[in-house]
CSV table of C-alpha atoms in Angstrom, one decimal:
chain,number,residue,atom,x,y,z
A,1443,UNK,CA,-35.8,-34.8,66.2
A,1444,UNK,CA,-32.7,-32.6,66.0
A,1445,UNK,CA,-29.6,-33.8,67.6
A,1446,UNK,CA,-28.1,-31.2,70.1
A,1447,UNK,CA,-24.4,-30.3,69.7
A,1448,UNK,CA,-22.2,-28.3,72.3
A,1449,UNK,CA,-20.0,-27.0,69.6
A,1450,UNK,CA,-20.6,-25.0,66.3
A,1451,UNK,CA,-21.2,-28.0,64.1
A,1452,UNK,CA,-24.2,-28.2,62.1
A,1453,UNK,CA,-27.3,-29.9,63.8
A,1454,UNK,CA,-27.9,-33.5,62.5
A,1455,UNK,CA,-30.7,-35.8,62.7
A,1456,UNK,CA,-29.1,-38.0,65.2
A,1457,UNK,CA,-27.3,-40.1,62.7
A,1458,UNK,CA,-30.7,-41.1,60.9
A,1459,UNK,CA,-29.6,-43.1,57.8
A,1460,UNK,CA,-30.3,-41.6,54.4
A,1461,UNK,CA,-32.7,-43.5,52.3
A,1462,UNK,CA,-31.3,-45.3,49.1
A,1463,UNK,CA,-33.5,-42.9,47.1
A,1464,UNK,CA,-32.0,-39.7,48.5
A,1465,UNK,CA,-28.4,-41.4,48.1
A,1466,UNK,CA,-29.2,-42.3,44.5
A,1467,UNK,CA,-30.6,-38.8,43.5
A,1468,UNK,CA,-27.4,-37.2,45.1
A,1469,UNK,CA,-25.3,-39.7,43.2
A,1470,UNK,CA,-27.0,-38.8,40.0
A,1471,UNK,CA,-26.3,-35.1,40.5
A,1472,UNK,CA,-22.7,-35.9,41.3
A,1473,UNK,CA,-22.3,-38.0,38.2
A,1474,UNK,CA,-23.2,-35.0,36.0
A,1475,UNK,CA,-20.4,-33.1,37.8
A,1476,UNK,CA,-17.9,-35.8,37.4
A,1477,UNK,CA,-18.9,-36.2,33.7
A,1478,UNK,CA,-18.1,-32.4,33.2
A,1479,UNK,CA,-14.8,-32.9,35.0
A,1480,UNK,CA,-13.9,-35.7,32.7
A,1481,UNK,CA,-14.9,-33.8,29.5
A,1482,UNK,CA,-12.7,-30.9,30.5
A,1483,UNK,CA,-9.8,-33.1,31.4
A,1484,UNK,CA,-10.2,-34.9,28.2
A,1485,UNK,CA,-10.1,-31.6,26.3
A,1486,UNK,CA,-7.1,-30.5,28.2
A,1487,UNK,CA,-5.4,-33.7,27.2
A,1488,UNK,CA,-6.3,-33.2,23.6
A,1489,UNK,CA,-5.0,-29.7,23.7
A,1490,UNK,CA,-1.9,-30.8,25.3
A,1491,UNK,CA,-1.4,-33.5,22.5
A,1492,UNK,CA,-2.4,-30.9,19.7
A,1493,UNK,CA,-5.5,-32.7,18.8
A,1494,UNK,CA,-3.8,-36.2,18.5
A,1495,UNK,CA,-5.9,-39.0,20.1
A,1496,UNK,CA,-4.7,-41.0,23.0
A,1497,UNK,CA,-3.3,-44.2,21.6
A,1498,UNK,CA,-5.6,-47.4,22.3
A,1499,UNK,CA,-4.2,-49.4,25.1
A,1500,UNK,CA,-2.7,-46.5,27.0
A,1501,UNK,CA,-2.9,-47.2,30.6
A,1502,UNK,CA,-2.5,-43.7,31.9
A,1503,UNK,CA,-5.6,-42.1,30.4
A,1504,UNK,CA,-8.2,-44.3,32.1
A,1505,UNK,CA,-6.2,-44.2,35.2
A,1506,UNK,CA,-6.3,-40.3,35.0
A,1507,UNK,CA,-10.1,-40.4,34.6
A,1508,UNK,CA,-10.5,-42.7,37.5
A,1509,UNK,CA,-8.2,-40.1,39.5
A,1510,UNK,CA,-10.4,-37.2,38.5
A,1511,UNK,CA,-13.4,-39.1,40.1
A,1512,UNK,CA,-11.4,-40.2,43.1
A,1513,UNK,CA,-10.3,-36.6,43.7
A,1514,UNK,CA,-13.8,-35.3,43.4
A,1515,UNK,CA,-15.5,-37.6,45.8
A,1516,UNK,CA,-12.7,-38.0,48.3
A,1517,UNK,CA,-12.0,-34.2,48.3
A,1518,UNK,CA,-15.6,-33.4,49.1
A,1519,UNK,CA,-16.0,-36.3,51.7
A,1520,UNK,CA,-12.8,-35.1,53.6
A,1521,UNK,CA,-13.8,-31.5,53.5
A,1522,UNK,CA,-17.3,-31.3,54.7
A,1523,UNK,CA,-18.4,-34.8,54.2
A,1524,UNK,CA,-20.8,-33.7,51.3
A,1525,UNK,CA,-20.4,-33.7,47.6
A,1526,UNK,CA,-22.5,-31.2,45.8
A,1527,UNK,CA,-25.2,-33.6,45.1
A,1528,UNK,CA,-25.2,-34.7,48.9
A,1529,UNK,CA,-25.4,-31.1,49.9
A,1530,UNK,CA,-28.5,-30.6,47.7
A,1531,UNK,CA,-30.2,-33.7,49.2
A,1532,UNK,CA,-29.2,-32.9,52.6
A,1533,UNK,CA,-27.0,-36.1,53.4
A,1534,UNK,CA,-23.6,-36.5,54.5
A,1535,UNK,CA,-21.0,-39.3,54.9
A,1536,UNK,CA,-19.6,-39.8,58.3
A,1537,UNK,CA,-17.6,-42.4,60.1
A,1538,UNK,CA,-19.5,-44.9,62.2
A,1539,UNK,CA,-19.0,-42.6,65.4
A,1540,UNK,CA,-20.3,-39.4,63.6
A,1541,UNK,CA,-16.8,-38.0,62.9
A,1542,UNK,CA,-15.4,-36.9,59.7
A,1543,UNK,CA,-13.3,-38.9,57.2
A,1544,UNK,CA,-9.8,-38.6,56.5
A,1545,UNK,CA,-8.1,-39.1,53.3
A,1546,UNK,CA,-7.3,-42.9,53.8
A,1547,UNK,CA,-10.9,-43.8,54.8
A,1548,UNK,CA,-12.2,-41.6,52.1
A,1549,UNK,CA,-10.0,-43.3,49.4
A,1550,UNK,CA,-10.8,-46.8,50.9
A,1551,UNK,CA,-14.5,-46.0,50.5
A,1552,UNK,CA,-14.2,-44.9,46.9
A,1553,UNK,CA,-12.2,-48.0,46.1
A,1554,UNK,CA,-14.9,-50.2,48.0
A,1555,UNK,CA,-17.7,-48.3,46.3
A,1556,UNK,CA,-16.1,-49.3,42.9
A,1557,UNK,CA,-15.8,-52.9,43.9
A,1558,UNK,CA,-19.4,-52.7,45.1
A,1559,UNK,CA,-20.5,-51.2,41.8
A,1560,UNK,CA,-19.0,-54.0,39.6
A,1561,UNK,CA,-21.7,-56.7,40.2
A,1562,UNK,CA,-24.4,-54.5,38.4
A,1563,UNK,CA,-24.2,-52.2,41.4
A,1564,UNK,CA,-25.5,-54.7,43.9
A,1565,UNK,CA,-22.9,-53.4,46.6
A,1566,UNK,CA,-24.6,-50.0,46.3
A,1567,UNK,CA,-28.2,-51.0,46.1
A,1568,UNK,CA,-27.6,-53.2,49.3
A,1569,UNK,CA,-28.6,-50.2,51.3
A,1570,UNK,CA,-32.1,-50.7,50.1
A,1571,UNK,CA,-32.3,-54.0,52.1
A,1572,UNK,CA,-30.0,-53.3,54.9
A,1573,UNK,CA,-31.4,-52.7,58.2
A,1574,UNK,CA,-29.1,-49.7,58.8
A,1575,UNK,CA,-29.5,-48.6,55.1
A,1576,UNK,CA,-25.7,-49.1,54.5
A,1577,UNK,CA,-24.1,-50.4,51.1
A,1578,UNK,CA,-21.0,-52.9,51.0
A,1579,UNK,CA,-18.8,-49.9,50.9
A,1580,UNK,CA,-20.2,-48.3,54.0
A,1581,UNK,CA,-19.8,-51.6,55.9
A,1582,UNK,CA,-16.4,-52.3,54.8
A,1583,UNK,CA,-15.0,-48.7,55.5
A,1584,UNK,CA,-17.0,-48.3,58.6
A,1585,UNK,CA,-18.9,-45.2,57.3
A,1586,UNK,CA,-22.7,-44.3,57.0
A,1587,UNK,CA,-24.5,-41.8,55.0
A,1588,UNK,CA,-27.0,-39.8,57.1
A,1589,UNK,CA,-29.4,-37.2,56.8
A,1590,UNK,CA,-28.8,-33.6,58.0
A,1591,UNK,CA,-31.2,-31.0,59.2
A,1592,UNK,CA,-32.2,-28.2,56.9
A,1593,UNK,CA,-30.6,-24.9,57.5
A,1594,UNK,CA,-32.6,-22.6,60.0
A,1595,UNK,CA,-35.2,-20.4,58.6
A,1596,UNK,CA,-34.3,-16.6,58.8
């Protein structure tokens, strides 16, 4: 049943947790977009270097690629709570109380997600076994991924 709101915010499914499969599908969409951004960034770096490769062992290039992913995810989480993949699968990231994320919490969630992904993604797949369908990064940052209602039919 749809939650009732008194303001103009979109209706929700009363913070119903999103399934791990819905989250995974949205993440796959987003990885394609991040890969495209990384590709474009790499082309820009090569153009700026006039075709010269980035020297092996350079710290700034992998840090920049991580920064591209951080800005992508955090920017969407802060501005609307949804990446493009999350929008397609009608899910949204919110704080435990249902409110929006700020930049600090979004960056902490991104960092915690990276840590949770390190042991073969165990921290991310944890949501498949968690009673509230939350991964390690959700618990550590007091966030949750919830389903949202489809837009009203016209």
